[in-house]
Short mmCIF file of C-alpha atoms in Angstrom, two decimals:
data_model
loop_
_atom_site.label_atom_id
_atom_site.label_comp_id
_atom_site.label_asym_id
_atom_site.label_seq_id
_atom_site.Cartn_x
_atom_site.Cartn_y
_atom_site.Cartn_z
CA UNK L 1286 24.38 23.91 16.84
CA UNK L 1287 23.13 20.33 16.42
CA UNK L 1288 20.63 17.76 17.66
CA UNK L 1289 21.55 14.40 19.16
CA UNK L 1290 19.01 11.64 18.49
CA UNK L 1291 19.28 8.27 20.25
CA UNK L 1292 16.82 5.75 18.75
CA UNK L 1293 16.42 2.30 17.22
CA UNK L 1294 14.88 3.93 14.11
CA UNK L 1295 11.75 1.77 14.10
CA UNK L 1296 9.16 4.42 13.35
CA UNK L 1297 5.73 3.31 14.55
CA UNK L 1298 3.56 6.40 15.01
CA UNK L 1299 3.03 9.84 13.52
CA UNK L 1300 4.44 11.45 10.37
CA UNK L 1301 7.64 10.18 8.80
CA UNK L 1302 10.82 11.33 10.61
CA UNK L 1303 12.31 12.17 7.22
CA UNK L 1304 9.47 14.63 6.55
CA UNK L 1305 10.00 16.30 9.93
CA UNK L 1306 13.78 16.43 9.49
CA UNK L 1307 13.48 18.26 6.16
CA UNK L 1308 11.57 21.06 7.86
CA UNK L 1309 14.35 21.94 10.31
CA UNK L 1310 17.68 23.48 9.43
CA UNK L 1311 19.78 21.71 12.04
CA UNK L 1312 22.25 18.81 11.66
CA UNK L 1313 21.07 15.65 13.42
CA UNK L 1314 23.70 13.30 14.85
CA UNK L 1315 21.99 9.93 15.12
CA UNK L 1316 23.08 7.13 17.46
CA UNK L 1317 21.49 3.78 16.70
CA UNK L 1318 20.25 1.61 19.57
CA UNK L 1319 19.51 -2.09 19.15
CA UNK L 1320 21.02 -5.12 17.57
CA UNK L 1321 22.59 -4.78 14.15
CA UNK L 1322 22.07 -8.45 13.46
CA UNK L 1323 19.10 -10.35 14.88
CA UNK L 1324 17.77 -13.86 14.30
CA UNK L 1325 14.34 -13.36 12.79
CA UNK L 1326 12.08 -14.03 9.80
CA UNK L 1327 9.23 -11.63 9.18
CA UNK L 1328 6.52 -10.69 6.66
CA UNK L 1329 7.32 -7.19 5.45
CA UNK L 1330 4.47 -6.59 2.99
CA UNK L 1331 1.77 -8.32 0.95
CA UNK L 1332 0.65 -6.93 -2.42
CA UNK L 1333 -2.55 -7.96 -4.21
CA UNK L 1334 -5.13 -6.33 -6.53
CA UNK L 1335 -8.06 -4.29 -5.25
CA UNK L 1336 -10.49 -6.79 -6.74
CA UNK L 1337 -10.69 -9.83 -9.02
CA UNK L 1338 -13.18 -11.75 -11.15
CA UNK L 1339 -14.38 -15.39 -11.05
CA UNK L 1340 -12.04 -17.68 -12.97
CA UNK L 1341 -9.13 -15.23 -13.04
CA UNK L 1342 -5.70 -16.11 -11.67
CA UNK L 1343 -5.04 -13.47 -9.00
CA UNK L 1344 -1.33 -12.68 -8.26
CA UNK L 1345 -0.40 -12.28 -4.58
CA UNK L 1346 3.14 -11.09 -3.81
CA UNK L 1347 4.66 -11.54 -0.35
CA UNK L 1348 7.89 -9.83 0.77
CA UNK L 1349 9.78 -11.79 3.47
CA UNK L 1350 12.85 -10.64 5.38
CA UNK L 1351 15.28 -12.93 7.16
CA UNK L 1352 18.58 -12.52 8.97
CA UNK L 1353 20.81 -14.12 11.60
CA UNK L 1354 20.76 -17.66 10.19
CA UNK L 1355 23.92 -19.42 9.10
CA UNK L 1356 21.95 -21.52 6.59
CA UNK L 1357 18.65 -23.29 6.09
CA UNK L 1358 15.36 -23.09 4.27
CA UNK L 1359 12.35 -21.08 5.44
CA UNK L 1360 8.77 -22.00 4.64
CA UNK L 1361 5.62 -19.96 4.11
CA UNK L 1362 2.04 -21.22 3.74
CA UNK L 1363 -1.03 -19.46 2.37
CA UNK L 1364 -4.44 -20.72 3.42
CA UNK L 1365 -8.06 -19.62 3.63
CA UNK L 1366 -9.41 -18.30 6.91
CA UNK L 1367 -11.39 -21.54 7.13
CA UNK L 1368 -8.10 -23.43 7.42
CA UNK L 1369 -7.97 -24.85 3.88
CA UNK L 1370 -4.34 -24.98 2.73
CA UNK L 1371 -3.74 -23.37 -0.67
CA UNK L 1372 0.01 -23.29 -1.33
CA UNK L 1373 3.45 -23.49 0.30
CA UNK L 1374 6.61 -21.63 -0.76
CA UNK L 1375 10.21 -21.92 0.45
CA UNK L 1376 13.07 -19.41 0.62
CA UNK L 1377 16.70 -19.38 1.72
CA UNK L 1378 17.57 -18.24 5.23
CA UNK L 1379 20.57 -15.93 5.38
CA UNK L 1380 23.01 -14.57 7.92
CA UNK L 1381 22.83 -11.00 6.70
CA UNK L 1382 19.48 -9.24 6.45
CA UNK L 1383 17.95 -10.17 3.08
CA UNK L 1384 14.53 -9.93 1.46
CA UNK L 1385 12.74 -12.49 -0.71
CA UNK L 1386 9.74 -12.12 -3.01
CA UNK L 1387 7.33 -15.07 -2.93
CA UNK L 1388 4.58 -15.25 -5.58
CA UNK L 1389 1.26 -16.98 -4.97
CA UNK L 1390 -1.73 -17.45 -7.27
CA UNK L 1391 -5.38 -17.84 -6.38
CA UNK L 1392 -8.38 -18.46 -8.67
CA UNK L 1393 -11.74 -17.39 -7.16
CA UNK L 1394 -14.77 -19.38 -8.29
CA UNK L 1395 -17.55 -16.98 -7.35
CA UNK L 1396 -18.08 -13.32 -6.43
CA UNK L 1397 -17.79 -12.18 -2.85
CA UNK L 1398 -15.11 -11.47 -0.25
CA UNK L 1399 -12.60 -14.18 0.69
CA UNK L 1400 -10.42 -14.08 3.82
CA UNK L 1401 -6.81 -15.32 3.62
CA UNK L 1402 -4.07 -16.12 6.11
CA UNK L 1403 -0.33 -16.23 5.39
CA UNK L 1404 1.99 -17.88 7.92
CA UNK L 1405 5.73 -18.31 8.24
CA UNK L 1406 6.94 -21.54 9.81
CA UNK L 1407 8.58 -20.41 13.10
CA UNK L 1408 12.34 -20.83 13.36
CA UNK L 1409 14.16 -21.64 16.60
CA UNK L 1410 15.20 -18.69 18.78
CA UNK L 1411 13.58 -15.98 16.69
CA UNK L 1412 13.66 -12.62 18.38
CA UNK L 1413 9.91 -12.16 17.69
CA UNK L 1414 7.10 -14.38 16.41
CA UNK L 1415 4.53 -11.58 16.13
CA UNK L 1416 5.55 -10.80 12.56
CA UNK L 1417 5.11 -14.36 11.21
CA UNK L 1418 1.43 -14.00 10.28
CA UNK L 1419 -0.59 -11.80 7.93
CA UNK L 1420 -4.34 -11.75 7.29
CA UNK L 1421 -6.05 -10.04 4.34
CA UNK L 1422 -9.22 -10.20 2.23
CA UNK L 1423 -9.80 -10.25 -1.54
CA UNK L 1424 -12.95 -8.93 -3.22
CA UNK L 1425 -14.28 -10.75 -6.29
CA UNK L 1426 -16.71 -8.85 -8.54
CA UNK L 1427 -19.46 -10.67 -10.49
CA UNK L 1428 -18.34 -10.05 -14.08
CA UNK L 1429 -16.09 -8.04 -16.36
CA UNK L 1430 -16.91 -5.61 -19.14
CA UNK L 1431 -17.71 -7.77 -22.18
CA UNK L 1432 -15.93 -6.78 -25.38
CA UNK L 1433 -16.31 -8.22 -28.90
CA UNK L 1434 -13.50 -7.64 -31.41
CA UNK L 1435 -14.36 -8.04 -35.12
CA UNK L 1436 -12.25 -7.57 -38.25
CA UNK L 1437 -12.69 -8.17 -41.97
CA UNK L 1438 -8.94 -8.53 -42.49
CA UNK L 1439 -6.52 -10.21 -40.08
CA UNK L 1440 -3.45 -7.98 -39.94
CA UNK L 1441 -0.48 -6.81 -37.92
CA UNK L 1442 -2.93 -4.56 -36.07
CA UNK L 1443 -4.96 -7.53 -34.86
CA UNK L 1444 -2.11 -8.95 -32.81
CA UNK L 1445 -1.44 -5.73 -30.93
CA UNK L 1446 -5.07 -4.67 -30.47
CA UNK L 1447 -6.13 -8.05 -29.10
CA UNK L 1448 -2.97 -8.36 -27.02
CA UNK L 1449 -3.58 -4.96 -25.44
CA UNK L 1450 -7.23 -5.45 -24.46
CA UNK L 1451 -6.64 -9.02 -23.26
CA UNK L 1452 -4.02 -7.71 -20.83
CA UNK L 1453 -6.69 -5.59 -19.15
CA UNK L 1454 -7.96 -7.63 -16.23
CA UNK L 1455 -11.29 -5.77 -16.23
CA UNK L 1456 -12.28 -6.91 -19.73
CA UNK L 1457 -13.72 -10.18 -21.02
CA UNK L 1458 -12.74 -10.34 -24.71
CA UNK L 1459 -14.19 -12.40 -27.58
CA UNK L 1460 -12.78 -12.13 -31.11
CA UNK L 1461 -14.11 -12.97 -34.57
CA UNK L 1462 -12.53 -12.61 -38.02
CA UNK L 1463 -14.39 -12.60 -41.36
CA UNK L 1464 -12.92 -15.24 -43.69
CA UNK L 1465 -15.30 -15.17 -46.66
CA UNK L 1466 -18.95 -15.30 -47.61
CA UNK L 1467 -20.77 -16.18 -44.40
CA UNK L 1468 -17.59 -17.74 -43.04
CA UNK L 1469 -16.21 -16.55 -39.69
CA UNK L 1470 -13.47 -17.69 -37.35
CA UNK L 1471 -12.85 -17.47 -33.64
CA UNK L 1472 -9.42 -15.81 -33.65
CA UNK L 1473 -8.34 -17.19 -30.31
CA UNK L 1474 -9.23 -20.84 -30.94
CA UNK L 1475 -8.83 -20.80 -34.74
CA UNK L 1476 -12.11 -22.68 -35.10
CA UNK L 1477 -14.86 -21.74 -37.51
CA UNK L 1478 -17.84 -19.93 -36.01
CA UNK L 1479 -21.16 -21.50 -36.89
CA UNK L 1480 -23.38 -18.88 -35.21
CA UNK L 1481 -22.51 -15.25 -34.57
CA UNK L 1482 -23.13 -13.96 -31.05
CA UNK L 1483 -25.91 -11.51 -30.26
CA UNK L 1484 -24.56 -7.99 -29.75
CA UNK L 1485 -26.79 -7.62 -26.70
CA UNK L 1486 -24.35 -9.92 -24.89
CA UNK L 1487 -21.61 -7.27 -25.12
CA UNK L 1488 -20.96 -3.83 -23.73
CA UNK L 1489 -18.46 -2.64 -26.36
CA UNK L 1490 -17.88 -3.68 -29.99
CA UNK L 1491 -14.46 -3.06 -31.60
CA UNK L 1492 -14.55 -2.89 -35.43
CA UNK L 1493 -11.06 -3.05 -36.93
CA UNK L 1494 -10.45 -2.52 -40.66
CA UNK L 1495 -13.99 -3.38 -41.79
CA UNK L 1496 -16.44 -2.90 -44.63
CA UNK L 1497 -19.46 -1.37 -42.93
CA UNK L 1498 -21.87 -2.51 -45.67
CA UNK L 1499 -20.98 -6.16 -45.12
CA UNK L 1500 -21.09 -6.34 -41.33
CA UNK L 1501 -22.97 -9.43 -40.14
CA UNK L 1502 -25.01 -7.34 -37.69
CA UNK L 1503 -27.24 -4.92 -39.62
CA UNK L 1504 -28.70 -3.43 -36.43
CA UNK L 1505 -25.48 -1.93 -34.99
CA UNK L 1506 -26.70 1.70 -35.24
CA UNK L 1507 -29.83 0.74 -33.30
CA UNK L 1508 -27.73 -1.00 -30.66
CA UNK L 1509 -25.58 2.13 -30.29
CA UNK L 1510 -28.71 4.16 -29.61
CA UNK L 1511 -29.65 1.63 -26.93
CA UNK L 1512 -26.30 1.96 -25.16
CA UNK L 1513 -23.75 -0.17 -27.05
CA UNK L 1514 -20.30 1.39 -27.27
CA UNK L 1515 -18.40 1.05 -30.56
CA UNK L 1516 -14.72 1.61 -31.33
CA UNK L 1517 -14.05 1.99 -35.06
CA UNK L 1518 -10.37 1.46 -35.90
CA UNK L 1519 -8.41 1.90 -39.14
CA UNK L 1520 -9.60 2.63 -42.68
CA UNK L 1521 -13.21 1.72 -43.43
CA UNK L 1522 -15.15 0.85 -46.55
CA UNK L 1523 -18.87 1.03 -47.27
CA UNK L 1524 -19.51 4.26 -45.38
CA UNK L 1525 -23.17 4.74 -46.33
CA UNK L 1526 -25.54 7.51 -45.22
CA UNK L 1527 -26.57 5.67 -42.06
CA UNK L 1528 -22.99 5.31 -40.82
CA UNK L 1529 -22.07 8.83 -41.93
CA UNK L 1530 -24.83 10.01 -39.64
CA UNK L 1531 -23.46 8.37 -36.47
CA UNK L 1532 -19.66 8.39 -36.88
CA UNK L 1533 -17.72 11.30 -35.32
CA UNK L 1534 -15.32 11.56 -38.32
CA UNK L 1535 -16.50 11.54 -41.95
CA UNK L 1536 -14.32 9.31 -44.12
CA UNK L 1537 -14.31 7.74 -47.56
CA UNK L 1538 -12.72 4.48 -48.75
CA UNK L 1539 -8.97 4.35 -49.16
CA UNK L 1540 -5.68 4.85 -47.32
CA UNK L 1541 -3.30 7.81 -47.34
CA UNK L 1542 0.40 7.01 -46.91
CA UNK L 1543 2.89 9.52 -45.60
CA UNK L 1544 4.66 10.84 -42.52
CA UNK L 1545 2.01 12.35 -40.24
CA UNK L 1546 2.67 13.85 -36.84
CA UNK L 1547 -0.20 13.65 -34.39
CA UNK L 1548 -1.35 16.87 -32.77
CA UNK L 1549 -3.24 16.19 -29.52
CA UNK L 1550 -6.17 18.63 -29.31
CA UNK L 1551 -8.10 17.24 -26.33
CA UNK L 1552 -6.08 14.97 -23.98
CA UNK L 1553 -7.62 11.54 -23.41
CA UNK L 1554 -6.10 8.71 -21.38
CA UNK L 1555 -2.40 8.44 -22.40
CA UNK L 1556 -2.81 10.87 -25.32
CA UNK L 1557 -1.77 13.93 -23.37
CA UNK L 1558 1.05 15.52 -25.39
CA UNK L 1559 2.49 15.78 -28.88
CA UNK L 1560 5.60 13.71 -28.16
CA UNK L 1561 4.45 10.75 -30.23
CA UNK L 1562 6.16 9.02 -33.17
CA UNK L 1563 4.77 9.77 -36.65
CA UNK L 1564 1.88 7.83 -38.15
CA UNK L 1565 2.56 6.33 -41.58
CA UNK L 1566 -0.96 5.37 -42.68
CA UNK L 1567 -4.33 7.12 -42.30
CA UNK L 1568 -7.85 6.57 -43.54
CA UNK L 1569 -9.15 9.14 -46.00
CA UNK L 1570 -10.70 11.75 -43.76
CA UNK L 1571 -13.16 14.37 -45.05
CA UNK L 1572 -14.15 16.30 -41.91
CA UNK L 1573 -15.76 15.85 -38.50
CA UNK L 1574 -19.24 16.33 -37.06
CA UNK L 1575 -19.84 19.61 -35.30
CA UNK L 1576 -20.79 17.87 -32.05
CA UNK L 1577 -17.88 15.41 -32.14
CA UNK L 1578 -15.03 15.68 -29.65
CA UNK L 1579 -11.78 15.57 -31.62
CA UNK L 1580 -8.87 14.20 -29.59
CA UNK L 1581 -6.11 14.28 -32.23
CA UNK L 1582 -5.42 15.61 -35.71
CA UNK L 1583 -2.82 14.61 -38.28
CA UNK L 1584 -1.93 16.92 -41.15
CA UNK L 1585 -4.84 19.12 -39.94
CA UNK L 1586 -7.31 16.26 -40.45
CA UNK L 1587 -9.25 14.78 -37.50
CA UNK L 1588 -8.13 11.19 -36.88
CA UNK L 1589 -9.16 10.36 -33.29
CA UNK L 1590 -12.47 11.42 -31.74
CA UNK L 1591 -15.80 10.31 -30.35
CA UNK L 1592 -19.47 11.24 -30.49
CA UNK L 1593 -22.59 10.38 -28.52
CA UNK L 1594 -25.51 8.70 -30.29
CA UNK L 1595 -28.56 8.22 -28.10
CA UNK L 1596 -27.50 6.28 -25.00
CA UNK L 1597 -24.32 4.98 -26.65
CA UNK L 1598 -21.10 6.44 -28.01
CA UNK L 1599 -18.81 5.78 -30.95
CA UNK L 1600 -15.04 6.18 -30.61
CA UNK L 1601 -13.11 6.42 -33.91
CA UNK L 1602 -9.37 5.95 -34.55
CA UNK L 1603 -8.66 6.52 -38.25
CA UNK L 1604 -5.07 5.25 -38.16
CA UNK L 1605 -4.26 2.44 -40.57
CA UNK L 1606 -1.04 1.23 -38.99
CA UNK L 1607 -2.10 1.34 -35.33
CA UNK L 1608 -0.11 -1.80 -34.50
CA UNK L 1609 3.08 -0.42 -36.08
CA UNK L 1610 2.60 2.91 -34.32
CA UNK L 1611 2.18 1.09 -30.99
CA UNK L 1612 5.30 -1.01 -31.74
CA UNK L 1613 7.34 2.16 -32.39
CA UNK L 1614 6.01 3.71 -29.17
CA UNK L 1615 7.25 0.72 -27.20
CA UNK L 1616 10.65 0.82 -28.90
CA UNK L 1617 11.31 4.56 -28.67
CA UNK L 1618 9.56 5.57 -25.47
CA UNK L 1619 8.95 2.23 -23.74
CA UNK L 1620 5.31 3.28 -23.59
CA UNK L 1621 2.44 0.77 -23.62
CA UNK L 1622 0.04 3.02 -25.49
CA UNK L 1623 -2.71 0.67 -26.70
CA UNK L 1624 -3.20 -1.14 -23.40
CA UNK L 1625 -4.09 2.11 -21.64
CA UNK L 1626 -5.81 3.90 -24.54
CA UNK L 1627 -8.13 1.07 -25.57
CA UNK L 1628 -8.81 0.04 -21.97
CA UNK L 1629 -9.84 3.58 -21.03
CA UNK L 1630 -11.90 3.93 -24.23
CA UNK L 1631 -13.79 0.71 -23.43
CA UNK L 1632 -14.56 1.88 -19.90
CA UNK L 1633 -15.59 5.27 -21.25
CA UNK L 1634 -18.00 3.73 -23.78
CA UNK L 1635 -19.41 0.87 -21.74
CA UNK L 1636 -22.78 1.50 -20.06
CA UNK L 1637 -21.69 -1.05 -17.44
CA UNK L 1638 -18.11 0.18 -17.19
CA UNK L 1639 -19.03 2.41 -14.27
CA UNK L 1640 -15.78 4.35 -14.61
CA UNK L 1641 -15.59 6.56 -11.56
CA UNK L 1642 -14.76 10.22 -11.87
CA UNK L 1643 -12.85 9.95 -8.60
CA UNK L 1644 -10.67 6.86 -8.14
CA UNK L 1645 -9.22 6.35 -4.64
CA UNK L 1646 -6.44 3.79 -4.16
CA UNK L 1647 -4.01 2.55 -1.53
CA UNK L 1648 -0.95 0.32 -1.75
CA UNK L 1649 -2.65 -2.27 0.46
CA UNK L 1650 -5.64 -2.51 2.77
CA UNK L 1651 -4.00 -3.90 5.93
CA UNK L 1652 -2.09 -1.51 8.20
CA UNK L 1653 -0.57 -1.52 11.66
CA UNK L 1654 -1.81 0.70 14.46
CA UNK L 1655 0.12 3.98 14.40
CA UNK L 1656 1.26 3.50 10.80
CA UNK L 1657 1.01 6.33 8.28
CA UNK L 1658 -1.57 5.49 5.60
CA UNK L 1659 -0.82 7.04 2.21
CA UNK L 1660 -3.62 7.29 -0.35
CA UNK L 1661 -3.75 8.55 -3.93
CA UNK L 1662 -6.68 10.02 -5.83
CA UNK L 1663 -7.26 10.50 -9.56
CA UNK L 1664 -9.95 12.85 -10.88
CA UNK L 1665 -11.44 12.75 -14.39
CA UNK L 1666 -13.76 15.07 -16.29
CA UNK L 1667 -16.91 13.93 -18.10
CA UNK L 1668 -14.84 12.83 -21.09
CA UNK L 1669 -12.57 10.58 -18.99
CA UNK L 1670 -9.62 12.95 -19.20
CA UNK L 1671 -7.46 13.75 -16.17
CA UNK L 1672 -8.92 16.90 -14.63
CA UNK L 1673 -7.00 19.06 -12.18
CA UNK L 1674 -7.94 21.90 -9.88
CA UNK L 1675 -10.32 19.87 -7.73
CA UNK L 1676 -10.95 20.63 -4.06
CA UNK L 1677 -11.10 17.18 -2.47
CA UNK L 1678 -10.82 15.79 1.03
CA UNK L 1679 -10.53 12.33 2.52
CA UNK L 1680 -13.24 11.16 4.91
CA UNK L 1681 -11.51 8.83 7.38
CA UNK L 1682 -12.49 7.87 10.91
CA UNK L 1683 -14.75 10.89 11.35
CA UNK L 1684 -12.11 13.34 10.08
CA UNK L 1685 -11.77 15.33 6.87
CA UNK L 1686 -8.20 15.34 5.54
CA UNK L 1687 -7.39 17.56 2.52
CA UNK L 1688 -5.83 16.16 -0.64
CA UNK L 1689 -2.89 17.95 -2.25
CA UNK L 1690 -2.58 17.95 -6.04
CA UNK L 1691 0.81 16.60 -7.17
CA UNK L 1692 0.19 16.73 -10.91
CA UNK L 1693 -2.77 17.28 -13.19
CA UNK L 1694 -5.67 15.29 -11.76
CA UNK L 1695 -3.47 13.37 -9.28
CA UNK L 1696 -3.73 13.97 -5.54
CA UNK L 1697 -2.21 12.58 -2.35
CA UNK L 1698 -3.29 12.50 1.29
CA UNK L 1699 -2.09 10.67 4.39
CA UNK L 1700 -3.13 10.13 7.98
CA UNK L 1701 -2.05 8.07 10.96
CA UNK L 1702 -4.07 5.02 12.03
CA UNK L 1703 -4.95 5.95 15.60
CA UNK L 1704 -7.22 3.01 16.43
CA UNK L 1705 -7.48 -0.67 15.63
CA UNK L 1706 -10.30 -2.36 13.73
CA UNK L 1707 -12.05 -1.94 10.39
CA UNK L 1708 -12.22 1.48 8.79
CA UNK L 1709 -13.78 2.68 5.52
CA UNK L 1710 -12.36 5.73 3.77
CA UNK L 1711 -13.55 7.63 0.72
CA UNK L 1712 -12.90 10.92 -1.04
CA UNK L 1713 -15.34 13.74 -1.72
CA UNK L 1714 -15.19 17.26 -3.03
CA UNK L 1715 -15.71 19.70 -5.87
CA UNK L 1716 -14.45 19.54 -9.44
CA UNK L 1717 -15.46 22.84 -11.03
CA UNK L 1718 -19.18 23.07 -10.19
CA UNK L 1719 -19.68 19.32 -9.68
CA UNK L 1720 -19.76 17.43 -6.40
CA UNK L 1721 -18.01 14.04 -6.74
CA UNK L 1722 -17.60 11.02 -4.49
CA UNK L 1723 -15.01 8.28 -4.94
CA UNK L 1724 -15.12 4.56 -4.40
CA UNK L 1725 -14.76 3.43 -0.78
CA UNK L 1726 -11.78 1.51 0.58
CA UNK L 1727 -12.12 -0.89 3.50
CA UNK L 1728 -8.97 -0.80 5.65
CA UNK L 1729 -8.02 -3.17 8.46
CA UNK L 1730 -5.96 -1.70 11.31
CA UNK L 1731 -4.24 -4.29 13.51
CA UNK L 1732 -1.72 -4.31 16.36
CA UNK L 1733 0.83 -6.01 14.13
CA UNK L 1734 4.05 -4.06 13.70
CA UNK L 1735 5.62 -3.88 10.24
CA UNK L 1736 9.11 -3.41 11.65
CA UNK L 1737 11.20 -5.32 14.13
CA UNK L 1738 11.06 -3.89 17.65
CA UNK L 1739 14.56 -5.08 18.49
CA UNK L 1740 16.64 -4.29 15.44
CA UNK L 1741 18.32 -1.01 14.51
CA UNK L 1742 16.73 0.43 11.40
CA UNK L 1743 20.06 1.49 9.94
CA UNK L 1744 18.83 2.56 6.46
CA UNK L 1745 16.32 5.03 7.93
CA UNK L 1746 18.79 6.45 10.45
CA UNK L 1747 21.54 6.86 7.87
CA UNK L 1748 19.15 8.71 5.55
CA UNK L 1749 17.95 10.89 8.44
CA UNK L 1750 21.51 11.94 9.23
CA UNK L 1751 22.41 12.42 5.58
CA UNK L 1752 19.57 14.79 4.67
CA UNK L 1753 20.37 17.04 7.66
CA UNK L 1754 24.17 17.03 7.11
CA UNK L 1755 24.63 15.09 10.32
CA UNK L 1756 26.32 11.77 11.08
CA UNK L 1757 25.19 8.26 11.96
CA UNK L 1758 27.02 6.21 14.59
CA UNK L 1759 26.34 3.32 16.93
CA UNK L 1760 25.39 3.95 20.54
CA UNK L 1761 28.83 2.71 21.64
CA UNK L 1762 30.38 5.82 20.11
CA UNK L 1763 28.22 8.24 22.09
CA UNK L 1764 30.81 8.90 24.91
CA UNK L 1765 33.28 10.02 22.24
CA UNK L 1766 31.05 12.78 20.90
CA UNK L 1767 32.76 16.14 20.56
CA UNK L 1768 30.45 19.08 20.42
CA UNK L 1769 31.51 21.93 18.17
CA UNK L 1770 33.09 24.91 19.92
CA UNK L 1771 30.61 27.63 20.72
CA UNK L 1772 31.73 31.03 19.50
CA UNK L 1773 31.12 33.70 22.17
CA UNK L 1774 30.48 37.12 20.68
CA UNK L 1775 30.89 40.24 22.86
CA UNK L 1776 29.47 43.55 21.71
CA UNK L 1777 30.64 46.79 23.36
CA UNK L 1778 28.77 50.03 22.77
CA UNK L 1779 30.39 53.49 23.16
CA UNK L 1780 29.01 56.97 22.68
CA UNK L 1781 30.93 59.49 20.65
CA UNK L 1782 30.41 62.92 22.26
CA UNK L 1783 32.07 64.60 19.30
CA UNK L 1784 29.13 63.75 17.03
CA UNK L 1785 26.98 66.76 15.93
CA UNK L 1786 23.72 65.21 17.14
CA UNK L 1787 25.13 65.13 20.71
CA UNK L 1788 25.60 68.91 20.70
CA UNK L 1789 22.08 69.33 19.32
CA UNK L 1790 20.62 67.25 22.17
CA UNK L 1791 22.62 69.23 24.77
CA UNK L 1792 21.43 72.51 23.30
CA UNK L 1793 17.76 71.42 23.32
CA UNK L 1794 18.05 70.26 26.93
CA UNK L 1795 19.56 73.62 27.97
CA UNK L 1796 16.71 75.52 26.27
CA UNK L 1797 14.07 73.35 27.96
CA UNK L 1798 15.79 73.86 31.34
CA UNK L 1799 15.81 77.66 30.85
CA UNK L 1800 12.08 77.74 29.97
CA UNK L 1801 11.19 75.71 33.06
CA UNK L 1802 13.25 77.97 35.31
CA UNK L 1803 11.63 81.15 33.87
CA UNK L 1804 8.13 79.77 34.54
CA UNK L 1805 9.08 78.88 38.10
CA UNK L 1806 10.61 82.31 38.68
CA UNK L 1807 14.04 80.86 39.22
CA UNK L 1808 16.95 82.88 37.93
#
């Protein structure tokens, strides 16, 4: 009829109780054990990026929980494992259980792995001091993907294109605008450029609204063949035979105004459906190369595509009002299109981008013993498009745990940390006929508990009772429980001798008896 569960609700081992409860069709009446209000401050979680770069400001977010204090100010300190103090933050102590978000910043100076320690200043009469410390490590990679943005005409597009790629923490962006005859300007500083940089310093070159005949680097096609990635944006002028040979989309000078709806042919990055606002301005498109991959068309003309040239690739976006289109996307769909599209295109083109076909990620890298570790996996095809249908498994602690696809190219897997210490996990498997391996994640499993051992976890217990149509009560109410009445069902069986089949059975038995008697000579 029902299950009675007496617990404090502090789950510390095995699969989530909510997952188990959904698999049974029985109401659970939950009685919470423990203190509803305890005096304690604890570190609930720490969030930080998977990796950083020298000179970058790395955000570190700490979630602190406090309760049982009439008033006062709590203090938290972040320091290096060597003992060097980095920063101190304060927060208000509260009587009721409340959470606070504390933001720290750290700027690494060189590549490598740095160990950190976060500590809460102990308060008097806390119920536990084990949850006042947290250790973690941050990996710093040597350098970012180097991108050079160049335009012949500063425009509304410039603001949004530069803003989008500068937001990408994996890119190092330089920008130059053409002002006049042999006159150039650093867009960011506003200062005149006396010497143009060598393209060999960069991985990807973005050309926005340019005249190809007047580019200050005459050897761009050669650089593409050597591995340089190029993104050509907006209408172009000076499309000579050399450029016509290497661009994916053939265009001529000029702009076409109108109301053009994009039709996504081959999904790429965030361009996955046709639910996009119209484009008002396009370059004059003639056709596309036979070996070009066309991502989108507008008015049946190819407008977004890419093509390989030697060791490099060229990505072309023949949309004149890209900034306006992005602005409309943000207003109508609250969708940051350029940040994702250009960032993925840069990684796709860069010979040093090293975009992985399998990307494994976790919310954090520090876990408690017995805690469920949830991981996500993203798979991409050779053209950096989300690719589903893969057969992948997680390699963790000598075990192979299957991934389950939740949406196209997105997978999830989880396992329980059954031992303490360092652990590296990675994903492997098949995507069509290819064997792929993901990046590795280094996890740290400690004895630290993420939940209080003395407090009733009321939110979890209430949810557990709710999803099973049960009830939640305190342990004091247990003697008052009234079990539902059990309905006793009695079934009586009778035989109806007036039924025809009864007479048939009697007749058959009489015939059999007569045959037996005849054989035995009995009359």
